[in-house]
């Protein structure tokens, strides 16, 4: 990404017409440099109109993330998380894992305007658009060892869904183990990565990518149906308010998880399970698939599958869940 793209977009982010000359003057560069900085910004998911002789105009204004604003909302709720906003990073999870290894504090949150290499599970890509997505990671340190963290990504999904519901989003479902869905379309993905060992302590980096308002082409890149919040709640949600609301809910869910684990949340999670009592395929990393009926989750968040050969339990690992109708649906 051109290093001047974001500074220029910040100057024209209000959606009004700005002359190239004014932008150039404000940044101390030439008009040609401004043109260059805006040349490829459609790759970020934004559209800038060039009005000959008059300047540049962003089609959709951008409501930028503001660490102070989010921090104030967290402070009002008595939630001691520290939020930092990065303009551009490869992946907030990768960056936070590196900082965790260097001793970053429990409760640090990194949110990014742009991720150049956003990740889902097993190195799968996560796509976002500037101003229309929320991508952030939270560092949570547990005293427990890795073995006590079963169901963590499910607890995170549930807390995120609850926060969105409280803001007016309806019809959210959870897809085991780590996605938020709306009518079969993916609304958000969660990636939990853990540093530590069997005896603990552990540092978990909890990454969330959420679609707020994304163009239809994103579904083409994602290779699967995509939902966004703007279509399932009134108005376009404010990203800072959204980030604060999710973090407040996550903070209390993680405090509870540290005390009680996933088991007490099991029934609540099951009630939102997108494929509950439905025929599914569970696809293993080597491509083998198990068919059966998804009949709930266990105390450690494992998927319980009823098959013709009996009942099986799958822990999240790299296993993927697919509706049974999607023939050959393994990736
Ligand atoms: P699966 O979807 O196979 O069950 P998963 O839930 O583990 O796997 P993730 O790793 O969470 O998937 O997310 C990565 C996948 O999500 C990508 O392979 C892509 O298909 C899809 N994807 C990427 N960006 C988006 C997005 N913004 N919205 C919805 N889906 C996306």
mmCIF file of C-alpha atoms and ligand atoms in Angstrom:
data_model
loop_
_atom_site.group_PDB
_atom_site.id
_atom_site.type_symbol
_atom_site.label_atom_id
_atom_site.label_comp_id
_atom_site.label_asym_id
_atom_site.label_seq_id
_atom_site.Cartn_x
_atom_site.Cartn_y
_atom_site.Cartn_z
ATOM 1 C CA UNK A 1 0.000 0.000 0.000
ATOM 2 C CA UNK A 2 1.233 3.497 -0.851
ATOM 3 C CA UNK A 3 2.298 5.035 2.511
ATOM 4 C CA UNK A 4 0.478 8.268 1.650
ATOM 5 C CA UNK A 5 -2.854 6.614 0.817
ATOM 6 C CA UNK A 6 -4.189 6.680 4.364
ATOM 7 C CA UNK A 7 -2.981 10.224 5.168
ATOM 8 C CA UNK A 8 -4.709 11.475 1.995
ATOM 9 C CA UNK A 9 -7.869 9.472 2.725
ATOM 10 C CA UNK A 10 -7.935 10.945 6.219
ATOM 11 C CA UNK A 11 -7.959 14.434 4.688
ATOM 12 C CA UNK A 12 -10.866 13.643 2.351
ATOM 13 C CA UNK A 13 -12.627 11.203 4.692
ATOM 14 C CA UNK A 14 -15.618 13.523 5.219
ATOM 15 C CA UNK A 15 -16.925 12.714 1.737
ATOM 16 C CA UNK A 16 -16.728 16.330 0.520
ATOM 17 C CA UNK A 17 -14.875 17.502 -2.559
ATOM 18 C CA UNK A 18 -11.231 18.445 -1.850
ATOM 19 C CA UNK A 19 -8.907 20.020 -4.362
ATOM 20 C CA UNK A 20 -5.673 18.206 -5.170
ATOM 21 C CA UNK A 21 -3.795 21.425 -4.516
ATOM 22 C CA UNK A 22 -5.161 21.803 -0.966
ATOM 23 C CA UNK A 23 -4.419 18.173 -0.135
ATOM 24 C CA UNK A 24 -0.911 18.495 -1.563
ATOM 25 C CA UNK A 25 -0.287 21.669 0.448
ATOM 26 C CA UNK A 26 -1.544 20.102 3.686
ATOM 27 C CA UNK A 27 0.797 17.132 3.276
ATOM 28 C CA UNK A 28 3.723 19.090 1.828
ATOM 29 C CA UNK A 29 3.859 16.989 -1.345
ATOM 30 C CA UNK A 30 3.156 17.521 -5.044
ATOM 31 C CA UNK A 31 -0.257 17.117 -6.691
ATOM 32 C CA UNK A 32 1.173 14.194 -8.664
ATOM 33 C CA UNK A 33 2.051 12.489 -5.399
ATOM 34 C CA UNK A 34 -1.544 12.933 -4.206
ATOM 35 C CA UNK A 35 -2.831 11.428 -7.462
ATOM 36 C CA UNK A 36 -0.472 8.476 -6.992
ATOM 37 C CA UNK A 37 -1.548 7.984 -3.384
ATOM 38 C CA UNK A 38 -5.180 7.691 -4.465
ATOM 39 C CA UNK A 39 -4.601 5.653 -7.618
ATOM 40 C CA UNK A 40 -5.044 2.197 -6.110
ATOM 41 C CA UNK A 41 -7.259 2.869 -3.102
ATOM 42 C CA UNK A 42 -10.131 0.846 -4.546
ATOM 43 C CA UNK A 43 -8.097 -2.179 -3.416
ATOM 44 C CA UNK A 44 -8.925 -1.017 0.133
ATOM 45 C CA UNK A 45 -12.617 -1.204 -0.702
ATOM 46 C CA UNK A 46 -13.206 2.543 -1.047
ATOM 47 C CA UNK A 47 -14.151 4.548 -4.134
ATOM 48 C CA UNK A 48 -12.729 8.008 -4.806
ATOM 49 C CA UNK A 49 -14.152 10.116 -7.615
ATOM 50 C CA UNK A 50 -11.744 12.357 -9.442
ATOM 51 C CA UNK A 51 -13.617 15.451 -10.595
ATOM 52 C CA UNK A 52 -11.513 17.039 -13.367
ATOM 53 C CA UNK A 53 -10.271 20.484 -12.432
ATOM 54 C CA UNK A 54 -11.939 20.356 -8.999
ATOM 55 C CA UNK A 55 -10.402 17.573 -6.965
ATOM 56 C CA UNK A 56 -11.200 14.313 -5.224
ATOM 57 C CA UNK A 57 -14.269 13.053 -3.435
ATOM 58 C CA UNK A 58 -14.752 9.906 -1.417
ATOM 59 C CA UNK A 59 -18.064 8.246 -2.324
ATOM 60 C CA UNK A 60 -18.779 7.019 1.248
ATOM 61 C CA UNK A 61 -17.402 9.099 4.135
ATOM 62 C CA UNK A 62 -15.187 7.148 6.527
ATOM 63 C CA UNK A 63 -15.856 7.166 10.239
ATOM 64 C CA UNK A 64 -12.339 6.553 11.557
ATOM 65 C CA UNK A 65 -11.512 4.512 14.601
ATOM 66 C CA UNK A 66 -10.562 6.665 17.548
ATOM 67 C CA UNK A 67 -8.690 5.027 20.428
ATOM 68 C CA UNK A 68 -9.556 7.881 22.791
ATOM 69 C CA UNK A 69 -13.256 7.684 22.086
ATOM 70 C CA UNK A 70 -13.288 3.904 22.593
ATOM 71 C CA UNK A 71 -11.135 4.274 25.723
ATOM 72 C CA UNK A 72 -13.606 6.771 27.210
ATOM 73 C CA UNK A 73 -16.518 4.392 26.653
ATOM 74 C CA UNK A 74 -14.550 1.559 28.257
ATOM 75 C CA UNK A 75 -13.614 3.745 31.231
ATOM 76 C CA UNK A 76 -17.260 4.720 31.748
ATOM 77 C CA UNK A 77 -18.112 1.013 31.909
ATOM 78 C CA UNK A 78 -15.198 0.363 34.302
ATOM 79 C CA UNK A 79 -13.440 -1.914 31.791
ATOM 80 C CA UNK A 80 -9.650 -1.716 32.105
ATOM 81 C CA UNK A 81 -8.628 -2.538 28.518
ATOM 82 C CA UNK A 82 -6.132 -0.398 26.595
ATOM 83 C CA UNK A 83 -6.999 0.275 22.955
ATOM 84 C CA UNK A 84 -4.471 1.257 20.302
ATOM 85 C CA UNK A 85 -5.490 1.992 16.713
ATOM 86 C CA UNK A 86 -3.009 1.162 13.939
ATOM 87 C CA UNK A 87 -3.400 2.602 10.448
ATOM 88 C CA UNK A 88 -2.002 -0.395 8.637
ATOM 89 C CA UNK A 89 -0.674 -3.739 9.806
ATOM 90 C CA UNK A 90 -0.273 -7.185 8.261
ATOM 91 C CA UNK A 91 -2.585 -8.782 10.826
ATOM 92 C CA UNK A 92 -3.621 -7.542 14.262
ATOM 93 C CA UNK A 93 -3.249 -11.106 15.598
ATOM 94 C CA UNK A 94 0.293 -11.447 14.233
ATOM 95 C CA UNK A 95 1.283 -8.059 15.641
ATOM 96 C CA UNK A 96 -0.265 -8.739 19.047
ATOM 97 C CA UNK A 97 1.309 -12.216 19.264
ATOM 98 C CA UNK A 98 4.699 -10.593 18.689
ATOM 99 C CA UNK A 99 3.997 -7.963 21.329
ATOM 100 C CA UNK A 100 2.728 -10.633 23.755
ATOM 101 C CA UNK A 101 6.005 -12.529 23.351
ATOM 102 C CA UNK A 102 7.810 -9.304 24.289
ATOM 103 C CA UNK A 103 5.722 -8.918 27.440
ATOM 104 C CA UNK A 104 2.775 -6.737 26.357
ATOM 105 C CA UNK A 105 0.229 -6.284 29.120
ATOM 106 C CA UNK A 106 -2.947 -8.245 29.641
ATOM 107 C CA UNK A 107 -5.870 -6.327 28.153
ATOM 108 C CA UNK A 108 -4.050 -4.660 25.266
ATOM 109 C CA UNK A 109 -6.271 -4.255 22.188
ATOM 110 C CA UNK A 110 -4.941 -3.529 18.705
ATOM 111 C CA UNK A 111 -7.473 -2.388 16.119
ATOM 112 C CA UNK A 112 -6.451 -1.711 12.522
ATOM 113 C CA UNK A 113 -7.894 0.473 9.806
ATOM 114 C CA UNK A 114 -6.197 -1.726 7.206
ATOM 115 C CA UNK A 115 -4.861 -5.274 7.398
ATOM 116 C CA UNK A 116 -2.692 -6.304 4.475
ATOM 117 C CA UNK A 117 -2.667 -9.998 5.430
ATOM 118 C CA UNK A 118 -5.693 -10.585 7.670
ATOM 119 C CA UNK A 119 -5.921 -14.223 8.725
ATOM 120 C CA UNK A 120 -8.605 -16.765 9.547
ATOM 121 C CA UNK A 121 -7.908 -20.289 10.765
ATOM 122 C CA UNK A 122 -5.241 -22.442 9.107
ATOM 123 C CA UNK A 123 -3.800 -19.443 7.286
ATOM 124 C CA UNK A 124 -7.026 -18.769 5.397
ATOM 125 C CA UNK A 125 -7.419 -15.113 4.422
ATOM 126 C CA UNK A 126 -9.691 -12.617 6.144
ATOM 127 C CA UNK A 127 -10.746 -9.678 3.970
ATOM 128 C CA UNK A 128 -11.853 -6.278 5.189
ATOM 129 C CA UNK A 129 -12.705 -2.925 3.665
ATOM 130 C CA UNK A 130 -11.529 0.435 4.924
ATOM 131 C CA UNK A 131 -14.236 2.032 7.063
ATOM 132 C CA UNK A 132 -16.672 -0.848 6.486
ATOM 133 C CA UNK A 133 -15.132 -3.506 8.718
ATOM 134 C CA UNK A 134 -13.863 -3.911 12.220
ATOM 135 C CA UNK A 135 -10.650 -5.878 12.694
ATOM 136 C CA UNK A 136 -9.051 -6.063 16.110
ATOM 137 C CA UNK A 137 -7.274 -8.371 18.548
ATOM 138 C CA UNK A 138 -7.281 -8.544 22.319
ATOM 139 C CA UNK A 139 -4.513 -9.969 24.501
ATOM 140 C CA UNK A 140 -5.845 -11.958 27.451
ATOM 141 C CA UNK A 141 -3.491 -13.695 29.846
ATOM 142 C CA UNK A 142 -4.787 -16.729 31.747
ATOM 143 C CA UNK A 143 -3.171 -18.500 34.679
ATOM 144 C CA UNK A 144 -4.415 -21.819 33.256
ATOM 145 C CA UNK A 145 -2.600 -24.092 30.875
ATOM 146 C CA UNK A 146 -3.668 -24.592 27.278
ATOM 147 C CA UNK A 147 -5.816 -27.615 28.206
ATOM 148 C CA UNK A 148 -8.191 -25.452 30.254
ATOM 149 C CA UNK A 149 -9.000 -23.187 27.325
ATOM 150 C CA UNK A 150 -11.414 -25.545 25.525
ATOM 151 C CA UNK A 151 -14.454 -23.636 24.319
ATOM 152 C CA UNK A 152 -12.712 -20.249 24.485
ATOM 153 C CA UNK A 153 -13.477 -19.354 20.861
ATOM 154 C CA UNK A 154 -17.116 -20.364 21.425
ATOM 155 C CA UNK A 155 -17.347 -18.154 24.519
ATOM 156 C CA UNK A 156 -15.865 -15.286 22.494
ATOM 157 C CA UNK A 157 -18.383 -15.829 19.678
ATOM 158 C CA UNK A 158 -21.259 -15.835 22.136
ATOM 159 C CA UNK A 159 -20.101 -12.620 23.815
ATOM 160 C CA UNK A 160 -19.675 -10.911 20.442
ATOM 161 C CA UNK A 161 -23.149 -12.012 19.338
ATOM 162 C CA UNK A 162 -24.651 -10.717 22.599
ATOM 163 C CA UNK A 163 -22.965 -7.334 22.146
ATOM 164 C CA UNK A 164 -24.342 -7.024 18.604
ATOM 165 C CA UNK A 165 -27.816 -8.063 19.715
ATOM 166 C CA UNK A 166 -27.758 -5.417 22.445
ATOM 167 C CA UNK A 167 -27.085 -2.856 19.698
ATOM 168 C CA UNK A 168 -30.132 -4.019 17.745
ATOM 169 C CA UNK A 169 -28.826 -6.746 15.410
ATOM 170 C CA UNK A 170 -31.303 -9.607 15.062
ATOM 171 C CA UNK A 171 -31.078 -13.168 13.830
ATOM 172 C CA UNK A 172 -27.403 -13.784 14.588
ATOM 173 C CA UNK A 173 -26.389 -17.427 14.785
ATOM 174 C CA UNK A 174 -23.160 -19.142 15.759
ATOM 175 C CA UNK A 175 -21.360 -21.596 13.545
ATOM 176 C CA UNK A 176 -19.102 -23.994 15.371
ATOM 177 C CA UNK A 177 -16.456 -23.294 16.353
ATOM 178 C CA UNK A 178 -15.731 -19.688 15.553
ATOM 179 C CA UNK A 179 -18.059 -17.812 13.201
ATOM 180 C CA UNK A 180 -21.009 -15.473 13.550
ATOM 181 C CA UNK A 181 -23.598 -16.035 10.843
ATOM 182 C CA UNK A 182 -26.795 -14.471 9.609
ATOM 183 C CA UNK A 183 -29.097 -16.621 7.480
ATOM 184 C CA UNK A 184 -26.255 -18.836 6.301
ATOM 185 C CA UNK A 185 -23.942 -15.913 5.552
ATOM 186 C CA UNK A 186 -20.763 -15.198 7.451
ATOM 187 C CA UNK A 187 -20.947 -11.972 9.459
ATOM 188 C CA UNK A 188 -17.795 -12.284 11.565
ATOM 189 C CA UNK A 189 -14.865 -14.609 12.115
ATOM 190 C CA UNK A 190 -12.885 -15.267 15.272
ATOM 191 C CA UNK A 191 -9.310 -16.459 15.476
ATOM 192 C CA UNK A 192 -7.951 -17.428 18.886
ATOM 193 C CA UNK A 193 -4.215 -18.096 19.066
ATOM 194 C CA UNK A 194 -2.431 -19.255 22.199
ATOM 195 C CA UNK A 195 1.110 -18.924 23.543
ATOM 196 C CA UNK A 196 2.045 -20.970 26.573
ATOM 197 C CA UNK A 197 2.202 -24.557 27.701
ATOM 198 C CA UNK A 198 0.199 -27.297 29.336
ATOM 199 C CA UNK A 199 0.704 -26.018 32.880
ATOM 200 C CA UNK A 200 0.217 -22.349 32.123
ATOM 201 C CA UNK A 201 0.217 -19.464 32.266
ATOM 202 C CA UNK A 202 -0.995 -18.752 28.743
ATOM 203 C CA UNK A 203 -1.313 -15.655 26.602
ATOM 204 C CA UNK A 204 -4.255 -15.759 24.231
ATOM 205 C CA UNK A 205 -4.676 -13.441 21.312
ATOM 206 C CA UNK A 206 -8.325 -13.156 20.370
ATOM 207 C CA UNK A 207 -8.850 -11.728 16.904
ATOM 208 C CA UNK A 208 -12.218 -10.648 15.550
ATOM 209 C CA UNK A 209 -13.086 -9.576 12.012
ATOM 210 C CA UNK A 210 -16.585 -8.159 11.608
ATOM 211 C CA UNK A 211 -18.365 -6.991 8.462
ATOM 212 C CA UNK A 212 -20.148 -3.699 9.062
ATOM 213 C CA UNK A 213 -20.883 -2.571 5.551
ATOM 214 C CA UNK A 214 -19.073 -4.416 2.808
ATOM 215 C CA UNK A 215 -19.462 -4.360 -0.966
ATOM 216 C CA UNK A 216 -20.937 -7.416 -2.696
ATOM 217 C CA UNK A 217 -17.580 -8.151 -4.367
ATOM 218 C CA UNK A 218 -16.220 -9.134 -0.964
ATOM 219 C CA UNK A 219 -18.321 -12.302 -1.084
ATOM 220 C CA UNK A 220 -16.635 -13.173 -4.389
ATOM 221 C CA UNK A 221 -13.177 -12.811 -2.838
ATOM 222 C CA UNK A 222 -14.274 -14.664 0.296
ATOM 223 C CA UNK A 223 -15.651 -17.520 -1.807
ATOM 224 C CA UNK A 224 -18.673 -17.843 0.434
ATOM 225 C CA UNK A 225 -21.840 -15.866 1.241
ATOM 226 C CA UNK A 226 -21.160 -12.831 3.392
ATOM 227 C CA UNK A 227 -23.422 -10.802 5.685
ATOM 228 C CA UNK A 228 -22.887 -7.325 7.067
ATOM 229 C CA UNK A 229 -24.288 -5.524 10.102
ATOM 230 C CA UNK A 230 -25.699 -2.618 8.107
ATOM 231 C CA UNK A 231 -28.164 -5.046 6.480
ATOM 232 C CA UNK A 232 -29.360 -6.555 9.722
ATOM 233 C CA UNK A 233 -29.796 -3.525 11.950
ATOM 234 C CA UNK A 234 -31.179 -0.040 11.539
ATOM 235 C CA UNK A 235 -28.711 2.498 10.244
ATOM 236 C CA UNK A 236 -24.990 2.142 9.935
ATOM 237 C CA UNK A 237 -23.474 1.307 13.299
ATOM 238 C CA UNK A 238 -20.757 3.579 14.620
ATOM 239 C CA UNK A 239 -17.485 1.624 14.588
ATOM 240 C CA UNK A 240 -16.118 3.136 17.818
ATOM 241 C CA UNK A 241 -19.329 2.413 19.693
ATOM 242 C CA UNK A 242 -19.368 -1.074 18.250
ATOM 243 C CA UNK A 243 -15.771 -1.775 19.240
ATOM 244 C CA UNK A 244 -16.370 -0.501 22.777
ATOM 245 C CA UNK A 245 -19.593 -2.524 23.142
ATOM 246 C CA UNK A 246 -17.917 -5.750 21.990
ATOM 247 C CA UNK A 247 -14.918 -5.183 24.270
ATOM 248 C CA UNK A 248 -17.141 -4.515 27.291
ATOM 249 C CA UNK A 249 -19.050 -7.754 26.683
ATOM 250 C CA UNK A 250 -15.848 -9.689 25.959
ATOM 251 C CA UNK A 251 -14.175 -8.437 29.106
ATOM 252 C CA UNK A 252 -16.909 -9.797 31.340
ATOM 253 C CA UNK A 253 -17.224 -13.029 29.313
ATOM 254 C CA UNK A 254 -13.484 -13.663 29.613
ATOM 255 C CA UNK A 255 -13.459 -12.910 33.334
ATOM 256 C CA UNK A 256 -16.234 -15.473 33.738
ATOM 257 C CA UNK A 257 -14.436 -17.936 31.467
ATOM 258 C CA UNK A 258 -11.300 -17.653 33.606
ATOM 259 C CA UNK A 259 -13.354 -18.654 36.663
ATOM 260 C CA UNK A 260 -15.797 -21.188 35.246
ATOM 261 C CA UNK A 261 -14.622 -22.276 31.788
ATOM 262 C CA UNK A 262 -17.093 -22.788 28.952
ATOM 263 C CA UNK A 263 -19.462 -25.325 30.570
ATOM 264 C CA UNK A 264 -21.979 -22.823 32.065
ATOM 265 C CA UNK A 265 -22.375 -21.142 28.638
ATOM 266 C CA UNK A 266 -23.033 -24.390 26.804
ATOM 267 C CA UNK A 267 -26.862 -24.222 26.685
ATOM 268 C CA UNK A 268 -26.790 -20.559 25.714
ATOM 269 C CA UNK A 269 -24.372 -21.337 22.874
ATOM 270 C CA UNK A 270 -26.445 -24.303 21.704
ATOM 271 C CA UNK A 271 -29.536 -22.110 21.515
ATOM 272 C CA UNK A 272 -27.765 -19.956 18.898
ATOM 273 C CA UNK A 273 -26.181 -22.842 17.007
ATOM 274 C CA UNK A 274 -26.738 -22.331 13.273
ATOM 275 C CA UNK A 275 -26.685 -26.075 12.492
ATOM 276 C CA UNK A 276 -28.305 -27.471 15.599
ATOM 277 C CA UNK A 277 -30.046 -30.782 14.854
ATOM 278 C CA UNK A 278 -29.217 -30.403 11.190
ATOM 279 C CA UNK A 279 -27.278 -32.773 8.941
ATOM 280 C CA UNK A 280 -23.695 -31.598 8.522
ATOM 281 C CA UNK A 281 -20.304 -32.695 7.269
ATOM 282 C CA UNK A 282 -17.287 -32.328 9.496
ATOM 283 C CA UNK A 283 -14.228 -31.938 7.310
ATOM 284 C CA UNK A 284 -10.838 -32.918 8.737
ATOM 285 C CA UNK A 285 -7.596 -31.186 7.723
ATOM 286 C CA UNK A 286 -6.648 -34.141 5.489
ATOM 287 C CA UNK A 287 -9.914 -33.772 3.548
ATOM 288 C CA UNK A 288 -11.709 -36.761 5.087
ATOM 289 C CA UNK A 289 -15.283 -35.950 6.051
ATOM 290 C CA UNK A 290 -17.736 -37.265 8.628
ATOM 291 C CA UNK A 291 -21.445 -36.981 8.042
ATOM 292 C CA UNK A 292 -24.020 -36.811 10.782
ATOM 293 C CA UNK A 293 -26.359 -34.591 12.728
ATOM 294 C CA UNK A 294 -24.899 -31.734 14.764
ATOM 295 C CA UNK A 295 -26.557 -32.276 18.092
ATOM 296 C CA UNK A 296 -24.867 -29.801 20.378
ATOM 297 C CA UNK A 297 -21.581 -28.872 21.980
ATOM 298 C CA UNK A 298 -19.844 -30.430 24.974
ATOM 299 C CA UNK A 299 -18.538 -28.879 28.180
ATOM 300 C CA UNK A 300 -15.248 -27.992 26.531
ATOM 301 C CA UNK A 301 -16.834 -26.644 23.382
ATOM 302 C CA UNK A 302 -16.372 -29.804 21.336
ATOM 303 C CA UNK A 303 -18.892 -30.524 18.572
ATOM 304 C CA UNK A 304 -21.084 -33.547 19.186
ATOM 305 C CA UNK A 305 -22.000 -35.373 16.004
ATOM 306 C CA UNK A 306 -24.478 -38.244 15.748
ATOM 307 C CA UNK A 307 -23.474 -40.522 12.884
ATOM 308 C CA UNK A 308 -24.717 -43.913 11.695
ATOM 309 C CA UNK A 309 -21.689 -45.369 13.506
ATOM 310 C CA UNK A 310 -22.498 -43.675 16.792
ATOM 311 C CA UNK A 311 -21.796 -40.427 18.597
ATOM 312 C CA UNK A 312 -18.484 -38.622 17.997
ATOM 313 C CA UNK A 313 -16.930 -35.512 19.504
ATOM 314 C CA UNK A 314 -14.673 -33.157 17.591
ATOM 315 C CA UNK A 315 -12.531 -30.529 19.217
ATOM 316 C CA UNK A 316 -12.045 -27.341 17.251
ATOM 317 C CA UNK A 317 -8.485 -27.908 15.969
ATOM 318 C CA UNK A 318 -8.559 -27.358 12.245
ATOM 319 C CA UNK A 319 -11.870 -29.127 11.705
ATOM 320 C CA UNK A 320 -14.453 -27.349 9.514
ATOM 321 C CA UNK A 321 -18.214 -27.690 9.684
ATOM 322 C CA UNK A 322 -20.350 -27.626 6.542
ATOM 323 C CA UNK A 323 -24.046 -28.140 5.875
ATOM 324 C CA UNK A 324 -24.529 -31.657 4.478
ATOM 325 C CA UNK A 325 -26.120 -30.333 1.274
ATOM 326 C CA UNK A 326 -22.850 -28.688 0.247
ATOM 327 C CA UNK A 327 -21.513 -31.752 -1.549
ATOM 328 C CA UNK A 328 -17.736 -31.989 -1.642
ATOM 329 C CA UNK A 329 -17.593 -28.914 0.563
ATOM 330 C CA UNK A 330 -14.180 -29.533 2.145
ATOM 331 C CA UNK A 331 -11.397 -27.020 1.646
HETATM 332 P P1 LIG B 1 -14.819 -22.482 7.600
HETATM 333 O O1 LIG B 1 -15.445 -21.227 7.081
HETATM 334 O O2 LIG B 1 -14.244 -23.356 6.588
HETATM 335 O O3 LIG B 1 -15.640 -23.188 8.613
HETATM 336 P P2 LIG B 1 -13.442 -21.052 9.290
HETATM 337 O O4 LIG B 1 -14.731 -20.696 9.894
HETATM 338 O O5 LIG B 1 -12.392 -21.524 10.182
HETATM 339 O O6 LIG B 1 -13.579 -22.113 8.245
HETATM 340 P P3 LIG B 1 -12.149 -18.757 9.067
HETATM 341 O O7 LIG B 1 -10.781 -19.269 9.097
HETATM 342 O O8 LIG B 1 -12.782 -18.286 10.317
HETATM 343 O O9 LIG B 1 -13.007 -19.819 8.443
HETATM 344 O O10 LIG B 1 -12.276 -17.567 8.035
HETATM 345 C C1 LIG B 1 -11.581 -17.607 6.807
HETATM 346 C C2 LIG B 1 -12.557 -17.776 5.672
HETATM 347 O O11 LIG B 1 -13.608 -16.802 5.746
HETATM 348 C C3 LIG B 1 -11.915 -17.497 4.324
HETATM 349 O O12 LIG B 1 -11.414 -18.689 3.779
HETATM 350 C C4 LIG B 1 -13.026 -16.907 3.460
HETATM 351 O O13 LIG B 1 -13.757 -17.939 2.841
HETATM 352 C C5 LIG B 1 -13.945 -16.287 4.459
HETATM 353 N N1 LIG B 1 -13.835 -14.830 4.553
HETATM 354 C C6 LIG B 1 -12.756 -14.027 4.400
HETATM 355 N N2 LIG B 1 -13.053 -12.756 4.633
HETATM 356 C C7 LIG B 1 -14.375 -12.718 4.955
HETATM 357 C C8 LIG B 1 -15.276 -11.690 5.336
HETATM 358 N N3 LIG B 1 -14.911 -10.428 5.442
HETATM 359 N N4 LIG B 1 -16.546 -12.053 5.586
HETATM 360 C C9 LIG B 1 -16.961 -13.331 5.516
HETATM 361 N N5 LIG B 1 -16.153 -14.351 5.173
HETATM 362 C C10 LIG B 1 -14.865 -14.052 4.906
#
